GROMACS .gro file of C-alpha atoms in nm:
model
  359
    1UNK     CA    1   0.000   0.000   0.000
    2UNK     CA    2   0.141   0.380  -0.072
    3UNK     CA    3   0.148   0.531   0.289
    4UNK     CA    4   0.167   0.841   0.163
    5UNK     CA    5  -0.171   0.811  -0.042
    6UNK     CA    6  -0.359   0.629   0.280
    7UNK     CA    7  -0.203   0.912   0.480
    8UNK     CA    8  -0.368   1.184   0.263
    9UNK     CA    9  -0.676   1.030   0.256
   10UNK     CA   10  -0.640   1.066   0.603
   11UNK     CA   11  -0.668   1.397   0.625
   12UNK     CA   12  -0.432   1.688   0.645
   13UNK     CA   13  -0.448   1.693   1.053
   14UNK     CA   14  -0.290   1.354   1.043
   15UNK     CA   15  -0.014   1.505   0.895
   16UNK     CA   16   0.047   1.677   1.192
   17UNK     CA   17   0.265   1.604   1.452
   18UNK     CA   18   0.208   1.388   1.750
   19UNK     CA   19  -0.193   1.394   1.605
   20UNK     CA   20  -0.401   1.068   1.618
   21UNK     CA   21  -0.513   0.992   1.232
   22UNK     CA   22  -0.883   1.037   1.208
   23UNK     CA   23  -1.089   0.943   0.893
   24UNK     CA   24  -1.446   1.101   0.760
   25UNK     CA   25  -1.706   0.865   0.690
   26UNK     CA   26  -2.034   0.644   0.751
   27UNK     CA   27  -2.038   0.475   1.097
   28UNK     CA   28  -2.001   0.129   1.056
   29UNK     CA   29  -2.033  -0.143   1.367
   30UNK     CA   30  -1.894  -0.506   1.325
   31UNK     CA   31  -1.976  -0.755   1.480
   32UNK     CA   32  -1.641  -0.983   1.524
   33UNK     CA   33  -1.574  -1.358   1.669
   34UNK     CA   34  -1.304  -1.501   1.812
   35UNK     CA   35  -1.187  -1.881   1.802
   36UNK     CA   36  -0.978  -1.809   2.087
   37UNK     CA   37  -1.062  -1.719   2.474
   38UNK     CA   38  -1.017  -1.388   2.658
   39UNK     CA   39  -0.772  -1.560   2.884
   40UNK     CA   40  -0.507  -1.596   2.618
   41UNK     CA   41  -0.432  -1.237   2.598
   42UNK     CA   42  -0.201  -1.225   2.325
   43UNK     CA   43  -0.392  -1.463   2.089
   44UNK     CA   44  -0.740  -1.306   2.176
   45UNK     CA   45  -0.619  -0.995   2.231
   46UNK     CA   46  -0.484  -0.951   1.838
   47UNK     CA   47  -0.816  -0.863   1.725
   48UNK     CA   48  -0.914  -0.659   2.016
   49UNK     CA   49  -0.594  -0.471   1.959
   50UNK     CA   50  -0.698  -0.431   1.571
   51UNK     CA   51  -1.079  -0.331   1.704
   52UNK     CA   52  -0.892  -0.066   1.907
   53UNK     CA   53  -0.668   0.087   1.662
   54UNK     CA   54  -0.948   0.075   1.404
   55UNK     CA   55  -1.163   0.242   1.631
   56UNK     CA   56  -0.907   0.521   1.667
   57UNK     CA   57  -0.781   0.561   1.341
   58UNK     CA   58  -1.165   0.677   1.215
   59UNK     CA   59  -1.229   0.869   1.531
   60UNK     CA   60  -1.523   0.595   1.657
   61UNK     CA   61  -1.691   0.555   1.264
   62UNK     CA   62  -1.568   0.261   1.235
   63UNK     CA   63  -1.587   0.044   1.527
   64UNK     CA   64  -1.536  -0.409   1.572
   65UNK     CA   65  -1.693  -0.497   1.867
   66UNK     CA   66  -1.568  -0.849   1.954
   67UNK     CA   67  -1.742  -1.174   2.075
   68UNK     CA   68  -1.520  -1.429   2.259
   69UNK     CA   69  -1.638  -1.822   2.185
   70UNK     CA   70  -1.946  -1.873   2.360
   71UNK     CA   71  -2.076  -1.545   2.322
   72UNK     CA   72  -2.252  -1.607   1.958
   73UNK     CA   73  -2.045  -1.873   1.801
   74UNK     CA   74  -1.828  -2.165   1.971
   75UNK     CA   75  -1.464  -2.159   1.882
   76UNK     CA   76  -1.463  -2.391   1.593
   77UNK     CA   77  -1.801  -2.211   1.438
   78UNK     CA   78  -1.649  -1.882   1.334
   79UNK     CA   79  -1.566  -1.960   0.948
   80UNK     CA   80  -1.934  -2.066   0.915
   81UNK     CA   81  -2.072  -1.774   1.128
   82UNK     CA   82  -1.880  -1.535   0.869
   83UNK     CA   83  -2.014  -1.724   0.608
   84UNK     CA   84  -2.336  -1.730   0.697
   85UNK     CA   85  -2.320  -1.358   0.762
   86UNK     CA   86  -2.435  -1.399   1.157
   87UNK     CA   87  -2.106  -1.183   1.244
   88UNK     CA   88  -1.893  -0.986   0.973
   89UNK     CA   89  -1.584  -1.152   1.086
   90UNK     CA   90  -1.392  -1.374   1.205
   91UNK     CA   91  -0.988  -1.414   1.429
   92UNK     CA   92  -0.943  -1.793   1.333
   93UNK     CA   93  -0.731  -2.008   1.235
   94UNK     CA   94  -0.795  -2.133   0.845
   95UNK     CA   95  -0.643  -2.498   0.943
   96UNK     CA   96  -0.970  -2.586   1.173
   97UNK     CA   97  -1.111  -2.592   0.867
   98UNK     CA   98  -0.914  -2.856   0.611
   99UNK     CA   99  -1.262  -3.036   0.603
  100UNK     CA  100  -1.409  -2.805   0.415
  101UNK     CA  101  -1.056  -2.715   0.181
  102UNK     CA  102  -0.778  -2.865   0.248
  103UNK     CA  103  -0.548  -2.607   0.104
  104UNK     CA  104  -0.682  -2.401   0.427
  105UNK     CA  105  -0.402  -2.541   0.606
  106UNK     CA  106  -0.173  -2.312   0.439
  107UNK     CA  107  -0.349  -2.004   0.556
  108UNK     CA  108  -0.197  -2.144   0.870
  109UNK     CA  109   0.097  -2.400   0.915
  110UNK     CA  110   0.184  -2.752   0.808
  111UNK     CA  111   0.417  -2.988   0.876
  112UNK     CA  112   0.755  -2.893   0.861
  113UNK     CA  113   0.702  -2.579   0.660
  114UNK     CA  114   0.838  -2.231   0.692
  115UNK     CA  115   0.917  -2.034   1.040
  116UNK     CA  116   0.705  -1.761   1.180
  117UNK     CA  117   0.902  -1.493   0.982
  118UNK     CA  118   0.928  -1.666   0.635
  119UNK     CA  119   0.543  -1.720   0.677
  120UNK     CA  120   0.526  -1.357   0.685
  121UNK     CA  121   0.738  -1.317   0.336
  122UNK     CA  122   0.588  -1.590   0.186
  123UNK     CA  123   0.237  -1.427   0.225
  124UNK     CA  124   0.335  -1.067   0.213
  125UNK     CA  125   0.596  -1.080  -0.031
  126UNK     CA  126   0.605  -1.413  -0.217
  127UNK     CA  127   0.266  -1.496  -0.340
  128UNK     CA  128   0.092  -1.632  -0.060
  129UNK     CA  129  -0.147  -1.425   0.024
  130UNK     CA  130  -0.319  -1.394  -0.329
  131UNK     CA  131  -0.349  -1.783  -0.339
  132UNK     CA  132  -0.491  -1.761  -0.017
  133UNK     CA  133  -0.753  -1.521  -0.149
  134UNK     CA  134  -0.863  -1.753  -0.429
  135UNK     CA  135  -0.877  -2.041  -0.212
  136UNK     CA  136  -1.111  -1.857  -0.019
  137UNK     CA  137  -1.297  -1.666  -0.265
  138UNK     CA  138  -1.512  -1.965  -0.311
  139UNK     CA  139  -1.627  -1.970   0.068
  140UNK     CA  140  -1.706  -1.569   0.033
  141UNK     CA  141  -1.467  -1.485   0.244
  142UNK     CA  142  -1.175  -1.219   0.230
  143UNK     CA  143  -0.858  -1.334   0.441
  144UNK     CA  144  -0.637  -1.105   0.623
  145UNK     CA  145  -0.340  -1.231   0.821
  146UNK     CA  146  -0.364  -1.130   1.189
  147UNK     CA  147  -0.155  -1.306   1.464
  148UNK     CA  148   0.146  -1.507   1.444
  149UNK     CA  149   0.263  -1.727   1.758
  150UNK     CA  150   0.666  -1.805   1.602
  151UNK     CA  151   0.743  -2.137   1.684
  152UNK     CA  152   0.522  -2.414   1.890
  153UNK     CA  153   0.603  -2.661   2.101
  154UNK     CA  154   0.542  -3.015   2.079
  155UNK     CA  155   0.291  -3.050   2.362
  156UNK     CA  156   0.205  -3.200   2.683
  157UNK     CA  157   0.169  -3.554   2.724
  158UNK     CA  158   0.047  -3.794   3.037
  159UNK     CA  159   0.298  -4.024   2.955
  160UNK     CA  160   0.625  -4.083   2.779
  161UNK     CA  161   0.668  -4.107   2.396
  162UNK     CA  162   1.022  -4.212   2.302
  163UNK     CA  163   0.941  -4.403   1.965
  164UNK     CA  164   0.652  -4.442   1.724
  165UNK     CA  165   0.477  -4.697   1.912
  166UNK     CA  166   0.499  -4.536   2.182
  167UNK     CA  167   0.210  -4.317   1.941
  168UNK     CA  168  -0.057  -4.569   1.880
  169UNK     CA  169  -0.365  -4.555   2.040
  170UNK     CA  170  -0.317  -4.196   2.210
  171UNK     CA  171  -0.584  -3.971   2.222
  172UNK     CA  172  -0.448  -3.628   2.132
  173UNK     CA  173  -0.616  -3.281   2.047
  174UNK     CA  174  -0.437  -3.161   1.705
  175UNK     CA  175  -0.551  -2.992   1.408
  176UNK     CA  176  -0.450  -2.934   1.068
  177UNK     CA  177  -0.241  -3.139   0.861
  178UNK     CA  178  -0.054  -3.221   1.157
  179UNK     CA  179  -0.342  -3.383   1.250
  180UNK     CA  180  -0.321  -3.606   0.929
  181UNK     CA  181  -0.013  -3.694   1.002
  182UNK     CA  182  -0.043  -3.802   1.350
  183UNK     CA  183  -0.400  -4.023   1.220
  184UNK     CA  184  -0.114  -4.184   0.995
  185UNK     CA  185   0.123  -4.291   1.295
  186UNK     CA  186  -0.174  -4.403   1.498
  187UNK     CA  187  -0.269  -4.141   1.719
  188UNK     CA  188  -0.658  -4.107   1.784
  189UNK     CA  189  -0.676  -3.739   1.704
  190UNK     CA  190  -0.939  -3.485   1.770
  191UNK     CA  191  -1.023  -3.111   1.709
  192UNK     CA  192  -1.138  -2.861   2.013
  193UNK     CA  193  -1.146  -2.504   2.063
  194UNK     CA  194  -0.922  -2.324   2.326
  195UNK     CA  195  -1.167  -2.312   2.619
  196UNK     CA  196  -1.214  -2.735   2.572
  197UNK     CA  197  -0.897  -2.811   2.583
  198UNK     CA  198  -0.868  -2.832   2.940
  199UNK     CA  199  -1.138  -2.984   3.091
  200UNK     CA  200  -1.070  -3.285   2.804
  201UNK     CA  201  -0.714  -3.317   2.922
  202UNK     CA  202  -0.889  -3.304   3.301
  203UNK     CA  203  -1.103  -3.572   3.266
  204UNK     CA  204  -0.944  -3.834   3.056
  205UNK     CA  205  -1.041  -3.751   2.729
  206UNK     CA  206  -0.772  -3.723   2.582
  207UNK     CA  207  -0.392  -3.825   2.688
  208UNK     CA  208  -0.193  -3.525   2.495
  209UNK     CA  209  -0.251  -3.199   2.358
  210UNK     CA  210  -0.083  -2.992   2.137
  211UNK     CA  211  -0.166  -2.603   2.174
  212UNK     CA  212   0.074  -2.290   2.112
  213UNK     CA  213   0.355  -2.240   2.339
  214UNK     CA  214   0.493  -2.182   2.718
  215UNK     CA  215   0.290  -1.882   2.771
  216UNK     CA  216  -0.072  -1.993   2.617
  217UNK     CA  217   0.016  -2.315   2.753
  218UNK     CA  218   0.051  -2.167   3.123
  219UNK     CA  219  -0.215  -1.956   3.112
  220UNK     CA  220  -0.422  -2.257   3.024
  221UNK     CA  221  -0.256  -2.435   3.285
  222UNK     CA  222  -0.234  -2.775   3.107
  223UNK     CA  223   0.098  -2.823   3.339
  224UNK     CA  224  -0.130  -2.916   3.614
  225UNK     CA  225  -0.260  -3.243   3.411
  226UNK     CA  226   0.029  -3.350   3.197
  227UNK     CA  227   0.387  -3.350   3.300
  228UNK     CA  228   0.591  -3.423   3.016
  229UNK     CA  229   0.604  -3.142   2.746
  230UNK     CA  230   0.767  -3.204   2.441
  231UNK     CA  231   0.958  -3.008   2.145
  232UNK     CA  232   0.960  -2.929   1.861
  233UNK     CA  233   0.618  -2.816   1.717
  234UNK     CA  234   0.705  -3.020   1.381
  235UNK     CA  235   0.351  -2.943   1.288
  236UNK     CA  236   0.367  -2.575   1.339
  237UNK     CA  237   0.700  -2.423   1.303
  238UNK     CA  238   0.555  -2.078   1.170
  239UNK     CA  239   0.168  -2.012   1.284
  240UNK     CA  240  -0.022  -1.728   1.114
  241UNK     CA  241  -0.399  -1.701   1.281
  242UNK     CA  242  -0.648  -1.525   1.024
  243UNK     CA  243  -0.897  -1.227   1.035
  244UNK     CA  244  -1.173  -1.406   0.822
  245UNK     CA  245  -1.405  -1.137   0.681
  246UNK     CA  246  -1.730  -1.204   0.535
  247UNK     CA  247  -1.643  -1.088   0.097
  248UNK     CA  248  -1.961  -0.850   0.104
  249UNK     CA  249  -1.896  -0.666   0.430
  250UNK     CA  250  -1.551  -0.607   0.273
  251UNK     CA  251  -1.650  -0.473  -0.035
  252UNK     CA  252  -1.914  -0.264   0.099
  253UNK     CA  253  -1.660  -0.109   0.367
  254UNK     CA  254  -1.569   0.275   0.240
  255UNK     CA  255  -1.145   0.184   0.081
  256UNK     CA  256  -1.048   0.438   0.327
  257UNK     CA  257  -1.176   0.210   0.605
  258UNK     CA  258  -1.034  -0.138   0.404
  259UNK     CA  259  -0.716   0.038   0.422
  260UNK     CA  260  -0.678   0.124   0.758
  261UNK     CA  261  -0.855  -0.265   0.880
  262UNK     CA  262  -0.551  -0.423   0.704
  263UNK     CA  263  -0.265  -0.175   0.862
  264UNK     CA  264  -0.429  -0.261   1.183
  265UNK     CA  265  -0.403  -0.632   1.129
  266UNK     CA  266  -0.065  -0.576   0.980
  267UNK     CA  267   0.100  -0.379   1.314
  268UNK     CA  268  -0.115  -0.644   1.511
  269UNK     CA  269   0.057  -0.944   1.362
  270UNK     CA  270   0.408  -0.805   1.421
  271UNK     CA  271   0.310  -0.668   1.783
  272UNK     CA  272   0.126  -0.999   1.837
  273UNK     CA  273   0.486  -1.180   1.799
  274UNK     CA  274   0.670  -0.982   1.953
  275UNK     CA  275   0.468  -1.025   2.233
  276UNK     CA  276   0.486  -1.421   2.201
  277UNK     CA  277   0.930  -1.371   2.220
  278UNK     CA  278   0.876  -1.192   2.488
  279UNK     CA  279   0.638  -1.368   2.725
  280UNK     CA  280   0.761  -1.771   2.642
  281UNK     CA  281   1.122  -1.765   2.758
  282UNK     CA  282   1.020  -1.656   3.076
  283UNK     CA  283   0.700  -1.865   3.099
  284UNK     CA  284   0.903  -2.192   2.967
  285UNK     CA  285   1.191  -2.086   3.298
  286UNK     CA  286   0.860  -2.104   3.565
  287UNK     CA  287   0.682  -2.406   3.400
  288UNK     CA  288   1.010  -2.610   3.441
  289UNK     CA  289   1.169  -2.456   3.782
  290UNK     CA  290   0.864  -2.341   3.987
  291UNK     CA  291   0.644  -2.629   3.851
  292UNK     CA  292   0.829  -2.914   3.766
  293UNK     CA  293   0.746  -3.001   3.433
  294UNK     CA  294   0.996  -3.239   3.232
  295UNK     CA  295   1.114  -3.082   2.916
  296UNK     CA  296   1.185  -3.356   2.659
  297UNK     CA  297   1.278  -3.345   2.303
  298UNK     CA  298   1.067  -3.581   2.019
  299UNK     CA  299   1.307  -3.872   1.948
  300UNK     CA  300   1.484  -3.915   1.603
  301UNK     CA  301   1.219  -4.163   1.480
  302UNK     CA  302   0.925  -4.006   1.533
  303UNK     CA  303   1.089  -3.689   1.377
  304UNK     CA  304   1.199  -3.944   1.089
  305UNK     CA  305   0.862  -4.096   1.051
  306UNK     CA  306   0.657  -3.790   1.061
  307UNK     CA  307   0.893  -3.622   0.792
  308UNK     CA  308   0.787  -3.925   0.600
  309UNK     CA  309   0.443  -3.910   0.657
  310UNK     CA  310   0.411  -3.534   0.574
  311UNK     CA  311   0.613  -3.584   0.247
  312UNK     CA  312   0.372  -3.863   0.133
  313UNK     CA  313   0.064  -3.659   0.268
  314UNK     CA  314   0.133  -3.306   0.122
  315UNK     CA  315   0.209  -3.503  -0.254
  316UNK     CA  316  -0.097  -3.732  -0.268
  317UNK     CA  317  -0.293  -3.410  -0.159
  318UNK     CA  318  -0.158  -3.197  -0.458
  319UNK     CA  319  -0.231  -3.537  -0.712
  320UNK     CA  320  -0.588  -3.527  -0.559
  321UNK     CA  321  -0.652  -3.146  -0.536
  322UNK     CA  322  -0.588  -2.896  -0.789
  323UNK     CA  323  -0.602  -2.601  -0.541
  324UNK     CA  324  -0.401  -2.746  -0.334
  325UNK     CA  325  -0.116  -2.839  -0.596
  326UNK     CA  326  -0.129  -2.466  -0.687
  327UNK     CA  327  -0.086  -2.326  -0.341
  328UNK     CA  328   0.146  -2.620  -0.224
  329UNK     CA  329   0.385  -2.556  -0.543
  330UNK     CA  330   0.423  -2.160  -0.457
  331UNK     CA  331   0.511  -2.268  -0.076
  332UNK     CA  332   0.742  -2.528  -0.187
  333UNK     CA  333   0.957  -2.278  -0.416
  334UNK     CA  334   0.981  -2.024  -0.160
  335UNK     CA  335   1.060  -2.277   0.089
  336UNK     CA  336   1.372  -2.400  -0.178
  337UNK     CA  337   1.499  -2.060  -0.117
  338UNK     CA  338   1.463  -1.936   0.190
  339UNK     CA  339   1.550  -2.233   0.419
  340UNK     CA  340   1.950  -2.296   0.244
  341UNK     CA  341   1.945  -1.894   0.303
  342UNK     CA  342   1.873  -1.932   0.678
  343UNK     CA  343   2.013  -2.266   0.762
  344UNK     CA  344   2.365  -2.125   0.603
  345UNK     CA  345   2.334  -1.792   0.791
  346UNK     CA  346   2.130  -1.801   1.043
  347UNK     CA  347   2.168  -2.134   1.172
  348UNK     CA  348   2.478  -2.075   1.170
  349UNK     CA  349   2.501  -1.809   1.426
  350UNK     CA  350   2.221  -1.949   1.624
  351UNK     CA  351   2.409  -2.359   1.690
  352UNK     CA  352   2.736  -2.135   1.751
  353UNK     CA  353   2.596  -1.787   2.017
  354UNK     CA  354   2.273  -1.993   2.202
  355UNK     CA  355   2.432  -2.284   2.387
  356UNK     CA  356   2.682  -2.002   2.495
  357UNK     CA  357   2.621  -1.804   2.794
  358UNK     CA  358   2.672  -1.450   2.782
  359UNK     CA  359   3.012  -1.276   2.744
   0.00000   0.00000   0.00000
């Protein structure tokens, strides 16, 4: 977007110095869900902080009041609540809903893909974003990237898992294509919302969960159930959550007021990780030396077998799926290129300067 431009439109007393931007036009009121609880402050609180700069960017026009799950829709119901118009939007996350496209998955991580900052370039710079738009053009629905967590873990687990077998039969809360993959290495696998997480962990429902990372995590307090929390987050190296907007309440929004939704969303994804790399070194330090929880790595042959198992997944996908092949093919050539980039530089740096203590 020219700045310059969206700063004229503006107005000339946003020009000035130290002023708040404030917009002219219609008064608008949005009704917006949210997959994700109030608890989980930084998740959550991406689209209130994009309802609040909104708000103050048009001087009140143009205002997104915000419905927790519960409230109209239950977590996993916002994609059909946009689409069936019962709230204008949506802060989601696109791979709840493979079932209905599987490509969807790429609107939010798979399995051994890109890290939270080539996500970012791959939508932004390299393509993504555009696919994304025609994969969901058919579900009336405009996508705007809002929210990215960096890295996740690999979740908390009742009970050790040191090999593949060790896999088969558990009962584990994951989504997405990770999910797939985890169905293919004989994990019982189901999809819940935030809030159910929790109480299914709690009362035996499931034996291992997968959510987001040390903070979310102990803020949801899944360290009181399950001991054992595991790394790496194969599934979701990179995690971009999704501001799904119903297509006609876009297009009827004044461009002055499109323009200033997707700068919001925009500073809120890059203030929404920050956040994250601030909050989870210090949240991983209490959940293992004021609570006790055993830190363990995935062993070699579960990373092995779920590389496998991705591979084989993402490639019969693109055979079956035309949209898919399309999308996957644009992630796979960015992918090519960025990860000899950052394993040779900054992979470098990072196996040499973070074992070390500091100077």
């Amino acid at each position: 977007m020219d700045r310059r431009g969206f700063l004229g439109r503006l107005g000339p007393q946003s020009a000035a110095r130290g002023a708040a931007p404030v917009v002219s036009g219609p008064r608008v009121l949005w009704r917006v869900a949210s997959s994700y609880p109030r608890s989980l402050d930084i998740l959550h609180g991406a689209v209130e902080y994009v309802a609040d700069r909104v708000e103050a960017l048009t001087g009140g026009r143009f205002v997104l009041r915000v419905f927790p799950p519960g409230e109209i829709v239950p977590g996993l119901g916002v994609m059909d609540a946009v689409q069936q118009r019962t709230v204008h939007a949506g802060l989601t996350a696109g791979y709840y809903y493979v079932g209905k496209n599987p490509a969807f998955a790429f609107d939010t991580a798979i399995p051994f893909g890109l890290s939270a900052r080539q996500r970012l370039a791959w939508l932004h710079r390299g393509g993504g974003r555009d696919l994304l738009r025609e994969v969901y053009a058919d579900f009336a629905i405009h996508p705007i990237p809002l929210g990215s967590t960096g890295a996740q873990m690999g979740g908390w687990f009742r009970e050790p898992v040191d090999s593949v077998a060790d896999l088969r039969g558990l009962r584990m809360r994951i989504p997405g294509i990770g999910g797939e993959i985890m169905t293919r290495l004989g994990v019982s696998v189901q999809v819940l919302a935030g809030a159910d997480v929790y109480p299914a962990l709690e009362r035996g429902a499931i034996d291992a969960t997968e959510w987001v990372g040390p903070y979310d995590d102990e803020r949801l307090g899944l360290h009181e159930i399950a001991r054992r929390y595991y790394y790496p987050g194969w599934w979701e190296p990179g995690v971009t959550t999704t501001l799904q907007v119903g297509r006609r309440a876009y297009d009827e929004l004044p461009r002055v007021y499109r323009e200033v939704l997707e700068t919001a969303c925009r500073e809120a994804t890059s203030m929404t990780l920050a956040r994250y790399d601030a909050a989870n070194p210090a949240a991983l330090r209490r959940l293992v030396r004021d609570h006790g929880v055993e830190l363990l790595p995935f062993s070699a042959e579960i990373l092995e077998a779920s590389w496998r198992e991705s591979r084989s997944y993402l490639e019969e996908r693109s055979d079956e799926d035309e949209g898919f092949r399309t999308v996957y093919a644009s992630f796979r050539r960015f992918r090519s290129l960025a990860f000899p980039y950052f394993a040779g530089n900054e992979l470098a740096y990072a196996n040499f300067a973070f074992p070390r203590r500091e100077p």
